[in-house]
mmCIF file of C-alpha atoms in Angstrom:
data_model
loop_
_atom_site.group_PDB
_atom_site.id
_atom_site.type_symbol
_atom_site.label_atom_id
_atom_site.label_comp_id
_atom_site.label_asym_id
_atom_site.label_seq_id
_atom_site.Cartn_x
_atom_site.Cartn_y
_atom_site.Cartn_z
ATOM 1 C CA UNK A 630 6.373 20.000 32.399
ATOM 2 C CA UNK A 631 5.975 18.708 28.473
ATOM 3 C CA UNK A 632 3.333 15.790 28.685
ATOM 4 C CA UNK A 633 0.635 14.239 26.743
ATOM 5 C CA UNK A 634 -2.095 13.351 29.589
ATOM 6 C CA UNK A 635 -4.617 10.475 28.696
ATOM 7 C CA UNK A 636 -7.986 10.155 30.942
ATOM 8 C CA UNK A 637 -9.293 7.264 32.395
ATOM 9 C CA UNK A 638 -5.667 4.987 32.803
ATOM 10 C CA UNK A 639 -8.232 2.265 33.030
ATOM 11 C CA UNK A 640 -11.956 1.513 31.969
ATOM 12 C CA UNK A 641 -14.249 -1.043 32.396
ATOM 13 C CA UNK A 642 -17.001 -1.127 30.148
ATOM 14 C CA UNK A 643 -19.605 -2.927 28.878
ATOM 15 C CA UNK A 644 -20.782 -3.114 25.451
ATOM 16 C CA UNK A 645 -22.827 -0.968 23.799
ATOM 17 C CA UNK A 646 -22.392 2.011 26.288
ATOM 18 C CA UNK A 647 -20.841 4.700 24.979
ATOM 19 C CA UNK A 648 -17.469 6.067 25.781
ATOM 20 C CA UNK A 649 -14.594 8.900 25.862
ATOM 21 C CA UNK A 650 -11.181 8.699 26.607
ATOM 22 C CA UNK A 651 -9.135 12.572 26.707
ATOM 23 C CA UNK A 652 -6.134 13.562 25.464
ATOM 24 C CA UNK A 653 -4.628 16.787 26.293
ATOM 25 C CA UNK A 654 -1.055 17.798 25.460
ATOM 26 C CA UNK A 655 0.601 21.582 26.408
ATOM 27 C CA UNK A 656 3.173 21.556 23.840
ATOM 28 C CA UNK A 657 1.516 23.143 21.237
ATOM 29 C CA UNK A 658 2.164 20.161 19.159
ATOM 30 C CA UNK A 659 -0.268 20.502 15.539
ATOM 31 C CA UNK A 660 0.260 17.001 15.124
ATOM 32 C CA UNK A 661 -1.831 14.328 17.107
ATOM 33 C CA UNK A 662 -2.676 11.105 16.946
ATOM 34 C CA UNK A 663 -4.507 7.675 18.195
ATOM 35 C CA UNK A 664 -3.163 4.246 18.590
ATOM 36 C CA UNK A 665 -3.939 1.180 19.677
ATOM 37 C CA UNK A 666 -1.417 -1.635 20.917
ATOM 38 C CA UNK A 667 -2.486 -5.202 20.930
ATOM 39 C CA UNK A 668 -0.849 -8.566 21.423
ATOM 40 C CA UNK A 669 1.151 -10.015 18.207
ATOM 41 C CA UNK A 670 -0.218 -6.842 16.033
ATOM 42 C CA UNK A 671 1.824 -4.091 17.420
ATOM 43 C CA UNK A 672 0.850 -0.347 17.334
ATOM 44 C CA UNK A 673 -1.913 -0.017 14.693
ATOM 45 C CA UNK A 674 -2.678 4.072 13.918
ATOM 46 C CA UNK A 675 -6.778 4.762 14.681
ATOM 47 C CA UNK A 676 -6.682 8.487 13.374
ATOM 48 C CA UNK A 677 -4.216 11.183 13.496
ATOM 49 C CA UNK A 678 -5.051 14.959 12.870
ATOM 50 C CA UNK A 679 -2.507 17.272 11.472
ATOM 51 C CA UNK A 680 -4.105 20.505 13.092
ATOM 52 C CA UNK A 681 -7.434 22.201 14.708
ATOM 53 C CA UNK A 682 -10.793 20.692 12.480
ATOM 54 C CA UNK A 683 -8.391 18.301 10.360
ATOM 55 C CA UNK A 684 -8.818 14.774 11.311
ATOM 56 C CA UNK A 685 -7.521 11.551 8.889
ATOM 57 C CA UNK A 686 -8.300 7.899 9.111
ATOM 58 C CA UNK A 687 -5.503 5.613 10.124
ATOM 59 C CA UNK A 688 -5.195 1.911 9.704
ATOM 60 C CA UNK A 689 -7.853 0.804 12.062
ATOM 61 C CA UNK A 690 -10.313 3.495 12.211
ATOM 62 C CA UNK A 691 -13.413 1.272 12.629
ATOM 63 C CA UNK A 692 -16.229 2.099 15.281
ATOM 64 C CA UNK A 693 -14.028 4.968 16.556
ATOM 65 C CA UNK A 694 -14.446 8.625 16.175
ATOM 66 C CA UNK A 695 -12.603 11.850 16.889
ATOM 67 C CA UNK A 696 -12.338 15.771 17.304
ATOM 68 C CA UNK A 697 -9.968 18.452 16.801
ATOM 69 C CA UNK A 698 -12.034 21.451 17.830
ATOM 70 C CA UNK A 699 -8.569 23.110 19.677
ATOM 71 C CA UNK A 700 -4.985 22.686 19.273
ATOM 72 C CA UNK A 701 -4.290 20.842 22.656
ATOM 73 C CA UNK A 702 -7.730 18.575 23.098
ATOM 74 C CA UNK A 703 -7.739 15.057 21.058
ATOM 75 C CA UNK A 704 -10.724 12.923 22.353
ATOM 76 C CA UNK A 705 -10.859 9.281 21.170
ATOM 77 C CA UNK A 706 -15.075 8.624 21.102
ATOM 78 C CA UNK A 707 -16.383 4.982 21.036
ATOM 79 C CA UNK A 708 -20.352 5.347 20.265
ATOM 80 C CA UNK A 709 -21.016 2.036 21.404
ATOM 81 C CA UNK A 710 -17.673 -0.401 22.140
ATOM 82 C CA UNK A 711 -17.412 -4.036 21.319
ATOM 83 C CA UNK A 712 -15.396 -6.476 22.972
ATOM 84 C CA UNK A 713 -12.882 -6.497 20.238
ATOM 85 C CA UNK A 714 -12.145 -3.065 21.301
ATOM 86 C CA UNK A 715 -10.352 -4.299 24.475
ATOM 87 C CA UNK A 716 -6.992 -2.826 23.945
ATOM 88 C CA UNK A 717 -4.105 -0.284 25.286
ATOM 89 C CA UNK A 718 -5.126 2.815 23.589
ATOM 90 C CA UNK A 719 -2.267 5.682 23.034
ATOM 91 C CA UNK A 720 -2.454 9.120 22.027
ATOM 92 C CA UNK A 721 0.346 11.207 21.033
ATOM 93 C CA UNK A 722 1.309 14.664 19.488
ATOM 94 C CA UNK A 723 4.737 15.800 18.170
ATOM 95 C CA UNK A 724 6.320 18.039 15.394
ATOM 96 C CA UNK A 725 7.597 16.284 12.330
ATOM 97 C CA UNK A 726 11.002 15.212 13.882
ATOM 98 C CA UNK A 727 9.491 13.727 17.138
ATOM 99 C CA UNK A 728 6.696 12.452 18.869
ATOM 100 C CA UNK A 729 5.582 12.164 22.417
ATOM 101 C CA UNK A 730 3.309 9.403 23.723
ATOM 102 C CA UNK A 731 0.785 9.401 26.495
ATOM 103 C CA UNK A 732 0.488 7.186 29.545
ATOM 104 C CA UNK A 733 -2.073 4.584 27.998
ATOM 105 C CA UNK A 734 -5.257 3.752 28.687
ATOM 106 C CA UNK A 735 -6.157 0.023 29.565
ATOM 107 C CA UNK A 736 -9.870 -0.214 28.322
ATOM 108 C CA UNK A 737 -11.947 -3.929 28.842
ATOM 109 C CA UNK A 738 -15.085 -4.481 26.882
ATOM 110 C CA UNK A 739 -16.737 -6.644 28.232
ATOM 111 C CA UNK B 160 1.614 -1.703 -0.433
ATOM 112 C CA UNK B 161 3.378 -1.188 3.474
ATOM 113 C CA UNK B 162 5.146 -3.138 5.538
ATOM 114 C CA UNK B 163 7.786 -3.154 8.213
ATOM 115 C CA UNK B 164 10.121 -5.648 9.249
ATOM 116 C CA UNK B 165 11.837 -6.330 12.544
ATOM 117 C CA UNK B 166 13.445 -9.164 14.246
ATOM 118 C CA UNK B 167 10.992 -10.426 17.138
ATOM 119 C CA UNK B 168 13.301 -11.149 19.449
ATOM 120 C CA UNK B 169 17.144 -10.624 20.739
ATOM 121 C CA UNK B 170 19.475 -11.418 23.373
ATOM 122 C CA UNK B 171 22.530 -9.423 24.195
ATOM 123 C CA UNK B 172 25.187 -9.578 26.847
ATOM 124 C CA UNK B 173 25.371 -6.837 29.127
ATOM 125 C CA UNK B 174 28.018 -4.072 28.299
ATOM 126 C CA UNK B 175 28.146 -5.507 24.322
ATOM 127 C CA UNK B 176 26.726 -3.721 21.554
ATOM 128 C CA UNK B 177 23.434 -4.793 19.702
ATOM 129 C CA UNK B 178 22.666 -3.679 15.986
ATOM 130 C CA UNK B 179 18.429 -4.060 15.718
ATOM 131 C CA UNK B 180 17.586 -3.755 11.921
ATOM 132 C CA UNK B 181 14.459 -2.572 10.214
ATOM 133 C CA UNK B 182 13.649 -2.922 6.309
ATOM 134 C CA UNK B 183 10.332 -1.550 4.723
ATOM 135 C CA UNK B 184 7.969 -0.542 2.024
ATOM 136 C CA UNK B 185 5.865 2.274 1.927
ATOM 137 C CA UNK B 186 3.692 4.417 -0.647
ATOM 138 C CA UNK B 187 6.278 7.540 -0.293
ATOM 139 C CA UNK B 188 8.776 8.164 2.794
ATOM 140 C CA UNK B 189 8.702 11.145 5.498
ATOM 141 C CA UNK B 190 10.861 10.056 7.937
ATOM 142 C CA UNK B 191 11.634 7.255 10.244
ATOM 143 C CA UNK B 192 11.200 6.832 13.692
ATOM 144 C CA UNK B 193 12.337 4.569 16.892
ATOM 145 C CA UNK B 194 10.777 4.269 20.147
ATOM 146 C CA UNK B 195 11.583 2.059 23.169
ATOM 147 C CA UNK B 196 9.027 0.868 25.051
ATOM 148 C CA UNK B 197 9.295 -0.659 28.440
ATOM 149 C CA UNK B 198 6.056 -3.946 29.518
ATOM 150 C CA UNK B 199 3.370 -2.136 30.313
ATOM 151 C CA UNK B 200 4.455 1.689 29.629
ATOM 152 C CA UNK B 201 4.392 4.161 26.801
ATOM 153 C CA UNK B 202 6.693 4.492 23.744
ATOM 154 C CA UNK B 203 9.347 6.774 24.495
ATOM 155 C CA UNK B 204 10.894 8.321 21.398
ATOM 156 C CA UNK B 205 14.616 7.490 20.735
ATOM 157 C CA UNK B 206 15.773 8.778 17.057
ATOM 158 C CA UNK B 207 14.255 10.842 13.833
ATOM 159 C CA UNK B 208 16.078 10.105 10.593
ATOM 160 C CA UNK B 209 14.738 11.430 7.156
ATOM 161 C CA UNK B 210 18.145 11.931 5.498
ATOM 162 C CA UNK B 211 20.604 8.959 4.751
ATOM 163 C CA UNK B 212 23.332 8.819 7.222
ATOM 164 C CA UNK B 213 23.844 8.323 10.907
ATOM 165 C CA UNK B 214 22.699 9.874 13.665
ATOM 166 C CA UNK B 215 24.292 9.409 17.037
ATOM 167 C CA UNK B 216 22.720 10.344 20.571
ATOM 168 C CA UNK B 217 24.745 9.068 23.285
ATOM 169 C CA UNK B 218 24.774 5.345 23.561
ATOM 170 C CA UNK B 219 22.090 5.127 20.805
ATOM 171 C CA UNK B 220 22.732 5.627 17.370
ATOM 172 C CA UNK B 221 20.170 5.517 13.870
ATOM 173 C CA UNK B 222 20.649 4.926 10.481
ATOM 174 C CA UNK B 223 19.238 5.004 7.362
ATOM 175 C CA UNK B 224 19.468 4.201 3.380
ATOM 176 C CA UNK B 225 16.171 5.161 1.686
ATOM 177 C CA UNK B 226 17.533 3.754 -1.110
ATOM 178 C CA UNK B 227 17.600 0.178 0.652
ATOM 179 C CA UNK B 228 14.775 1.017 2.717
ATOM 180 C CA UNK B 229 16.663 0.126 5.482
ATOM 181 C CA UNK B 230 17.491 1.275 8.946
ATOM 182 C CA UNK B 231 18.964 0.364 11.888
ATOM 183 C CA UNK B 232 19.331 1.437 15.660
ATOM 184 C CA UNK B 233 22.613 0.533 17.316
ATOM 185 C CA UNK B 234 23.172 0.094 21.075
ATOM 186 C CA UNK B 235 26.142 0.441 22.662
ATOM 187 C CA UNK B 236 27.764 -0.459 26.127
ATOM 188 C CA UNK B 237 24.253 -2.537 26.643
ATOM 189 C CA UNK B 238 22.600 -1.890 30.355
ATOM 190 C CA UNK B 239 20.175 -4.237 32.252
ATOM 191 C CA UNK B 240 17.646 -1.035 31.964
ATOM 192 C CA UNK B 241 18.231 -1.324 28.063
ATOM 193 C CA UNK B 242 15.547 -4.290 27.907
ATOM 194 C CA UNK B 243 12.932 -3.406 26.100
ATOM 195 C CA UNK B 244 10.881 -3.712 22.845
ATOM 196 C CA UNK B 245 12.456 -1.423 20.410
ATOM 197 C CA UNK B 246 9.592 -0.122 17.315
ATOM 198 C CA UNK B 247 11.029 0.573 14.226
ATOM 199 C CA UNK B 248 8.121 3.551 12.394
ATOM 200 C CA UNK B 249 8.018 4.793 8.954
ATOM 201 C CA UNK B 250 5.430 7.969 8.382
ATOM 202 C CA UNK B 251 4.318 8.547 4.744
ATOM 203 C CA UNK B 252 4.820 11.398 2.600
ATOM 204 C CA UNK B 253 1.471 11.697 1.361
ATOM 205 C CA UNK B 254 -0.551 10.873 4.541
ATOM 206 C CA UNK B 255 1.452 11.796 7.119
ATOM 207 C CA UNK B 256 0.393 8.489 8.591
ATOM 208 C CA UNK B 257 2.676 6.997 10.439
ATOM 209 C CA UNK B 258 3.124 3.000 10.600
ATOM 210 C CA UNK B 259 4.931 0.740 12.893
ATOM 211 C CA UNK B 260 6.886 -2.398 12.683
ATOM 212 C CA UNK B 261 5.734 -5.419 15.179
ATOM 213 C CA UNK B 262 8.465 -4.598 17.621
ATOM 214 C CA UNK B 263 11.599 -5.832 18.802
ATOM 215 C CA UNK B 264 11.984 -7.244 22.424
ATOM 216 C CA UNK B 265 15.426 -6.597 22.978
ATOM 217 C CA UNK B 266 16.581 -8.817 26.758
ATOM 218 C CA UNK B 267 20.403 -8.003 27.828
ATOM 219 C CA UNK B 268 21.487 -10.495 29.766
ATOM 220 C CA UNK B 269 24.679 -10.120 32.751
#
């Protein structure tokens, strides 16, 4: 089955401690990408790579930090999280017609 | 500079059809994109357009002028299930980033 897997669903952190939530997708997409979905401010882009070792800053790329070291792997890193990194956190991949969205991940900083 | 524009919020009648519009400004166009997204799940994609023109999928159709910078998705023969926020995305031609609108929340009532 065609599916973008995220791992954890849901994290509870504190702050400071360093964390990493996967991505994985088997459709041999090029194109992947990081979002994060908050209240009243919608879907904001984190960073998006367009293949393997080529990785762009979206809109909110602050305090994260990513990888592209194979096609199908798309770790989101957070060195040392803040509470105003509490958020639903999406990854994605797709061609350039379509996109496919992962199952969220619910992270609290606390 | 970019920005997208969506209705926040509308109501529908069950069975009717529903016309959800999306205008915006972007440093070069690639395409546009619309997702539903149920509370609490992940986008799913709906519609690609890049082209002016229509595009019909079943009870969904999309629409664009790049001209106007101007889109819509139309709805048909509204279900129950059909509630939902509906994001209107524009990815640039230079980036590749791609930027959403806040998000309509689309409720069909019986």
């Amino acid at each position: 089955e065609a599916q973008v897997t995220q791992n954890p669903r849901y994290l509870i952190t504190v702050t400071g401690k360093k964390l990493t939530v996967t991505c994985s997708q088997n459709m041999n997409h090029e194109y992947m990408s990081w979002y994060r979905q908050d209240p009243g401010l919608g879907l904001r882009q984190i960073y998006y790579s367009m293949n393997v070792e080529v990785t762009d800053k979206g809109d909110v790329p602050e305090g994260y930090k990513v990888s592209r070291k194979e096609k199908r792997n798309f770790p989101l890193i957070l060195e040392s999280p803040s509470p105003n990194q509490t958020s639903l956190y999406f990854c994605a991949s797709g061609k350039s017609y379509e996109q496919y969205f992962g199952p969220g991940t619910r992270l609290t900083v606390t | 500079g970019q920005n997208i524009d969506q209705p926040t919020e509308m109501t529908a009648t069950e069975g009717a059809i529903v016309q959800i519009n999306c205008t915006y400004q972007t440093s070069g166009f690639n395409g546009l994109f619309w997702y539903q997204q149920h509370a609490g799940e992940a986008p799913t994609f709906l519609s690609y357009n890049v082209l002016d023109g229509l595009e019909e999928k079943g009870r969904f159709s999309s629409f664009l002028s790049r001209s106007k910078g101007y889109s819509y998705l139309l709805l048909k023969e509204l279900q129950m299930k059909d509630s939902a926020s509906y994001l209107c995305a524009v990815r640039e031609l230079n980036t590749g980033k791609l930027i959403f609108g806040q998000g309509t929340t689309l409720q069909v009532k019986p």
